[in-house]
mmCIF file of C-alpha atoms in Angstrom:
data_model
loop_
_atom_site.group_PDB
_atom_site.id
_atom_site.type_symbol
_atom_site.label_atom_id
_atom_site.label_comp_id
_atom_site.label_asym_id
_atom_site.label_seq_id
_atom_site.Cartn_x
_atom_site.Cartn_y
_atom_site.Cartn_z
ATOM 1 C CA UNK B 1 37.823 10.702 3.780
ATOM 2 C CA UNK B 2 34.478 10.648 5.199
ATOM 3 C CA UNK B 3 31.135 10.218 3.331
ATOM 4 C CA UNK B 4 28.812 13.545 3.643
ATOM 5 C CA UNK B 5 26.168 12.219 1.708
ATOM 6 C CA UNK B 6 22.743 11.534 2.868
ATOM 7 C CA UNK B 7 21.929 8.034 3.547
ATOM 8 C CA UNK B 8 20.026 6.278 1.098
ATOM 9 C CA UNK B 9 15.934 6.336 0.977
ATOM 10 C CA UNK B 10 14.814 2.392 0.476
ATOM 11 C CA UNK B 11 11.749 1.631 0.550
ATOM 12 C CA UNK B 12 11.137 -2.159 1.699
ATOM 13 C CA UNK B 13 8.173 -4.564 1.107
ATOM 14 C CA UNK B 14 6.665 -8.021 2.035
ATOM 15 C CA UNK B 15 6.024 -9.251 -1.706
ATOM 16 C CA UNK B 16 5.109 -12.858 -2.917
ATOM 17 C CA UNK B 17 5.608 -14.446 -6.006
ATOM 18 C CA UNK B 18 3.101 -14.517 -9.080
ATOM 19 C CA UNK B 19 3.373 -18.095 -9.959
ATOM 20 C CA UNK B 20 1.222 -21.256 -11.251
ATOM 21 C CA UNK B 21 4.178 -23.705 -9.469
ATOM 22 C CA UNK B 22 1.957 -24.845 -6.296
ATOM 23 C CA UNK B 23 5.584 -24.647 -4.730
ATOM 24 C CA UNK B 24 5.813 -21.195 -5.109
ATOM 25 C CA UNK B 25 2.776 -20.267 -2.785
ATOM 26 C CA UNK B 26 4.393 -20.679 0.508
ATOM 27 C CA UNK B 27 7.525 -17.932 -0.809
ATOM 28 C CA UNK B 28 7.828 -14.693 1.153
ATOM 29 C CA UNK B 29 10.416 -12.357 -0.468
ATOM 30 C CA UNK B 30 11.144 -8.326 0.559
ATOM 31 C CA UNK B 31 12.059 -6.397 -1.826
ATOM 32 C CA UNK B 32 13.572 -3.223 -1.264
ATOM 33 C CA UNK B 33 13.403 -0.010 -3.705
ATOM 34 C CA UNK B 34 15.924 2.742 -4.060
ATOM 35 C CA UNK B 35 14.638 5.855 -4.904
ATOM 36 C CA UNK B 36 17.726 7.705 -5.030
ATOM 37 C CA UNK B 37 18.705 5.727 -8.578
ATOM 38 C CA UNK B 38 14.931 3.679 -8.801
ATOM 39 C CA UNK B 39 16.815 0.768 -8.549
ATOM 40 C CA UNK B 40 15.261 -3.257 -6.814
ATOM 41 C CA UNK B 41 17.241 -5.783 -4.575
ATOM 42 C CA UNK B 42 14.560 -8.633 -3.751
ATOM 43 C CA UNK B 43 15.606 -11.082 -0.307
ATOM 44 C CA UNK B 44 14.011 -14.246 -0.221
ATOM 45 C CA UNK B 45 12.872 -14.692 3.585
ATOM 46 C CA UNK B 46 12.961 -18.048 5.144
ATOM 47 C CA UNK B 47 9.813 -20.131 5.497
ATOM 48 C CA UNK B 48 9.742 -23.612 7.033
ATOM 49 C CA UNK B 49 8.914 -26.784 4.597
ATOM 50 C CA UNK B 50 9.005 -24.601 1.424
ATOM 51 C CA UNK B 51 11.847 -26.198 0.543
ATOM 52 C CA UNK B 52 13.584 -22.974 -0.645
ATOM 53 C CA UNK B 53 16.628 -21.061 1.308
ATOM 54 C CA UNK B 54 16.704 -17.251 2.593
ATOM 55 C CA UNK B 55 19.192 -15.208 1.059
ATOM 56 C CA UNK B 56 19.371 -12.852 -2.355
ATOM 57 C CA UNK B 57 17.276 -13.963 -4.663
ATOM 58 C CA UNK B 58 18.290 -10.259 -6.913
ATOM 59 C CA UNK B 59 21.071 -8.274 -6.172
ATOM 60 C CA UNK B 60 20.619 -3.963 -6.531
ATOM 61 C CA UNK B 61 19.356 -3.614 -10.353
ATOM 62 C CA UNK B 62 17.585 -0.776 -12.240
ATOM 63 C CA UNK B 63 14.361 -2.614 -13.404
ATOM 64 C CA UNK B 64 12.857 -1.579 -16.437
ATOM 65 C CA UNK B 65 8.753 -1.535 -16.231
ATOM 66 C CA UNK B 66 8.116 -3.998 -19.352
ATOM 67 C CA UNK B 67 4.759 -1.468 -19.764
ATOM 68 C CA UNK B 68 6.994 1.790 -20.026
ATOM 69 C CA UNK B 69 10.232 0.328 -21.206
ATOM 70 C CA UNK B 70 11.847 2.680 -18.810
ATOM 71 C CA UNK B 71 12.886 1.879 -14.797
ATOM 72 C CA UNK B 72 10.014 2.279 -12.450
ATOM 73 C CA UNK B 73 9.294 5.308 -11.087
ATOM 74 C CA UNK B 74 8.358 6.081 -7.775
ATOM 75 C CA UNK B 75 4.242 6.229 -8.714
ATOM 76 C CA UNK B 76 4.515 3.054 -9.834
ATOM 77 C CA UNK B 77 5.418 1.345 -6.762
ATOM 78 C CA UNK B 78 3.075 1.122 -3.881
ATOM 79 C CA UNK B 79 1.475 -1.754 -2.134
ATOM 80 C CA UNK B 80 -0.431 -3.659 -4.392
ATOM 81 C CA UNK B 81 1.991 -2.820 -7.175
ATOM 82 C CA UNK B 82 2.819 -5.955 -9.778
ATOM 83 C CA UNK B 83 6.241 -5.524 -9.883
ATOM 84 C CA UNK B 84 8.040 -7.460 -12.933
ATOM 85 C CA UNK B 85 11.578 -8.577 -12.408
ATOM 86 C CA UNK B 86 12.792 -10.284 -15.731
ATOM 87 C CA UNK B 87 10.218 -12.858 -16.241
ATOM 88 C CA UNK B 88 9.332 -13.232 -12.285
ATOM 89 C CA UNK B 89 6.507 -11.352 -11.233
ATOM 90 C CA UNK B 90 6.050 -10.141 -7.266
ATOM 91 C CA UNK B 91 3.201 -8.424 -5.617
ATOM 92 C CA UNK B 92 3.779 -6.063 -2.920
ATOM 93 C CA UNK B 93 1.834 -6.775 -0.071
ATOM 94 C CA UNK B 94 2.836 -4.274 2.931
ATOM 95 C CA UNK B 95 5.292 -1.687 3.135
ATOM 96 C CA UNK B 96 7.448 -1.081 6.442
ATOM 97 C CA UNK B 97 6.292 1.866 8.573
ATOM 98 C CA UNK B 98 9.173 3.751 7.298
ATOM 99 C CA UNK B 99 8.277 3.247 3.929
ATOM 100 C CA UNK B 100 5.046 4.403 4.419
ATOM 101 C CA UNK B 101 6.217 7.494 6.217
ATOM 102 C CA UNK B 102 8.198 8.390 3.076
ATOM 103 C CA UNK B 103 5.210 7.848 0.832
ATOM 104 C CA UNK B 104 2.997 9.807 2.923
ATOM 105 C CA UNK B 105 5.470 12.771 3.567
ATOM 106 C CA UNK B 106 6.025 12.727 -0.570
ATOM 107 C CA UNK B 107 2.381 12.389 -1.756
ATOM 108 C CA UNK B 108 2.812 14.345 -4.589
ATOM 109 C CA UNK B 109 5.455 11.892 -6.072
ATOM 110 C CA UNK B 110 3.455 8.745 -4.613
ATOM 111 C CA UNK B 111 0.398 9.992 -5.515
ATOM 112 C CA UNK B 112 -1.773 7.035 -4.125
ATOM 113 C CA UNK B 113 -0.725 8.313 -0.654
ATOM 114 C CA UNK B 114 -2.383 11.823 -1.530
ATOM 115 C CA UNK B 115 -5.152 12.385 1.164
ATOM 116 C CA UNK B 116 -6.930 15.500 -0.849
ATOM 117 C CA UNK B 117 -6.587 13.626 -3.868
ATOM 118 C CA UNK B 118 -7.957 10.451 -2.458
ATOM 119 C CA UNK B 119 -11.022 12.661 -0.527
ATOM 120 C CA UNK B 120 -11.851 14.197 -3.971
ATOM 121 C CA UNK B 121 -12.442 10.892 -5.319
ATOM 122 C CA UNK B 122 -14.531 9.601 -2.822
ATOM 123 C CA UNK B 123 -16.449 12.418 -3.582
ATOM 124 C CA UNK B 124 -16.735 12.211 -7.115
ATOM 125 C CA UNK B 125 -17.120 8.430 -7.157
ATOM 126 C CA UNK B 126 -19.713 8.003 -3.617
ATOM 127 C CA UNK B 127 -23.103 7.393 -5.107
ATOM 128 C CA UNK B 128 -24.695 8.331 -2.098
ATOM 129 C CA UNK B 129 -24.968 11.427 -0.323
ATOM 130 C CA UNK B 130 -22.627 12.047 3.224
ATOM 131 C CA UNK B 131 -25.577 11.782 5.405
ATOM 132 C CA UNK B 132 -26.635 8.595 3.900
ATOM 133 C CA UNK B 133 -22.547 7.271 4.390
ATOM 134 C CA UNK B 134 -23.071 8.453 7.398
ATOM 135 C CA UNK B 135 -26.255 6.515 7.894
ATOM 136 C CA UNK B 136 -24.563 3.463 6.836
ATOM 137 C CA UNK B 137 -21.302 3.436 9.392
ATOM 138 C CA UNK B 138 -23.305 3.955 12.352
ATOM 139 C CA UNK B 139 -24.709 0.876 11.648
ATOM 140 C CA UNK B 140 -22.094 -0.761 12.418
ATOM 141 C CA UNK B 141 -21.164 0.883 15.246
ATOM 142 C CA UNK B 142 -23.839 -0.458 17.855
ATOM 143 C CA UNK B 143 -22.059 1.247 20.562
ATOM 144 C CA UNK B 144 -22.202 4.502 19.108
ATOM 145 C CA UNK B 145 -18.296 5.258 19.774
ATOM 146 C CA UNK B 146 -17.722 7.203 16.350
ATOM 147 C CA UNK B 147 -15.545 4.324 15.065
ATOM 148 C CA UNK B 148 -16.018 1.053 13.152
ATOM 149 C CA UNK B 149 -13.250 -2.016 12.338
ATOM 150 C CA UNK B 150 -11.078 -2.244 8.845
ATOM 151 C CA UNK B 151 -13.659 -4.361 7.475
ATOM 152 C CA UNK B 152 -16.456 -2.196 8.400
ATOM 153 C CA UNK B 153 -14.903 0.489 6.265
ATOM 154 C CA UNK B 154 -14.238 -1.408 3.734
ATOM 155 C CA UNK B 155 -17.783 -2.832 3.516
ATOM 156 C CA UNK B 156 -19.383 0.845 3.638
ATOM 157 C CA UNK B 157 -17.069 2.515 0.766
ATOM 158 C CA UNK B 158 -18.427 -0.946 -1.469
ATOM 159 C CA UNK B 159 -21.791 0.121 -0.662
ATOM 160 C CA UNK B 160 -21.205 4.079 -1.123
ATOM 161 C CA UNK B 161 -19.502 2.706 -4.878
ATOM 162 C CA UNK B 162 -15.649 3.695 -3.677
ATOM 163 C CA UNK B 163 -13.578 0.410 -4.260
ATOM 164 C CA UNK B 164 -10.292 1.917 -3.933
ATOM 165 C CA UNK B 165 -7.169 -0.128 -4.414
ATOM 166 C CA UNK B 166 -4.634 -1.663 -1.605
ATOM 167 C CA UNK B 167 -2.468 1.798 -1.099
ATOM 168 C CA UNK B 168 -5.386 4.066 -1.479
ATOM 169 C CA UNK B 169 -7.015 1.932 1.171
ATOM 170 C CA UNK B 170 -4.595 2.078 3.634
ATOM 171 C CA UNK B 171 -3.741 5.543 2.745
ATOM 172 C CA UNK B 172 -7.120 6.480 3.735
ATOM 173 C CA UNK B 173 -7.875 4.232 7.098
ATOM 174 C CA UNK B 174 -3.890 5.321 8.620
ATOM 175 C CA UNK B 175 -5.147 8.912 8.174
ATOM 176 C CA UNK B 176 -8.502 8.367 9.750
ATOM 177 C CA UNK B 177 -7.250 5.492 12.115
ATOM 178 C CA UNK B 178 -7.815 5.560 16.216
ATOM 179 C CA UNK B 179 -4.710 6.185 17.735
ATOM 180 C CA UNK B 180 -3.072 3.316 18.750
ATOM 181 C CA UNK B 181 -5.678 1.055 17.885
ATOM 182 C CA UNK B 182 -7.270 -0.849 14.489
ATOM 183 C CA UNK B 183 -10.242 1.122 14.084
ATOM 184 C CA UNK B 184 -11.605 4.015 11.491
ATOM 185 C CA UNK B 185 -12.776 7.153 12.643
ATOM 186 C CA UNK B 186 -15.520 7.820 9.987
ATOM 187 C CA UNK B 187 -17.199 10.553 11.784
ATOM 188 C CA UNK B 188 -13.924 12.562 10.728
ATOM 189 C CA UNK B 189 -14.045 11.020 7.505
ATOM 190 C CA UNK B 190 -17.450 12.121 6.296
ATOM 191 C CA UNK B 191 -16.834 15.839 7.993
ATOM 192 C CA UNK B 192 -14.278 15.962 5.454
ATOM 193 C CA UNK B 193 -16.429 14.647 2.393
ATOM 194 C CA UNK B 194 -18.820 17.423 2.601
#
């Protein structure tokens, strides 16, 4: 008989450990997240002189968030995200371009991916007016090419009072990135604050 069904959606991320063992530091897991039944499989990924093996660390589980007492939702896991497993804690770190592709094309379930959501809370939050954001990127870009590096944006939002979190962060500079390269087109940016 053949299987009709859609593949599954999995959403995969880099994650470390949230540990006090000084042995734990050098672990790299992924974890991957099934949306389909909002269940967790975590690999542990091979790192030289940790002293720890690659392999499954968790097989496929529904994880209940300890917070909620029910699974994890969708909202609830984006990069940044504290994840806990049954007593083991993981941060996400980075998601894989599909994964972000998913988040992005399903903002209104992953809601820290929401561009017009993220836009009206720069707006509500900047304690500074556009022109004077404005003021403040092109002082960082001496060449006057209408874009500035990652840490350039970051810098300005601190100073404009926006300190948004890791996903609404990288939400925000994929959206306004260069094509093709690392840099933030805030001339586009602020056009769309006012």
């Amino acid at each position: 008989m053949v299987d009709i069904r859609p593949p599954a959606t999995i959403l995969q991320f880099s994650a470390t450990i949230n540990s006090r063992r000084p042995e734990d530091k050098m672990r790299e897991f992924v974890i991957a997240y099934y949306l389909e039944d909002q269940a967790f499989s975590v690999a542990e990924k091979r790192v030289p002189n940790s002293g720890f093996g690659s392999g499954q660390f968790l097989k496929k589980t529904v994880v209940n968030n300890p917070k909620t007492g029910k699974p994890y939702e969708p909202r609830e896991v984006y990069v940044g995200a504290v994840i806990d497993m049954g007593g083991w804690q993981f941060t996400l770190q980075e998601a894989s371009e599909d994964a972000l592709k998913v988040m992005e094309a399903h903002s209104d379930v992953f809601t820290k991916c929401d561009l017009n959501e993220l836009l009206k809370i720069t707006r509500e939050r900047m304690t500074v007016s556009s022109p004077e954001c404005l003021v403040m990127f092109q002082k960082y870009d001496t060449r006057k090419r209408g874009y500035v590096t990652l840490a350039e944006v970051q810098e300005v939002l601190l100073k404009c009072g926006i300190d948004f979190g890791d996903q609404e962060f990288l939400t925000l500079f994929r959206r306004y990135q260069v094509r093709g390269i690392d840099f933030f087109d805030y001339q586009s940016f602020v056009r769309n604050l006012v």
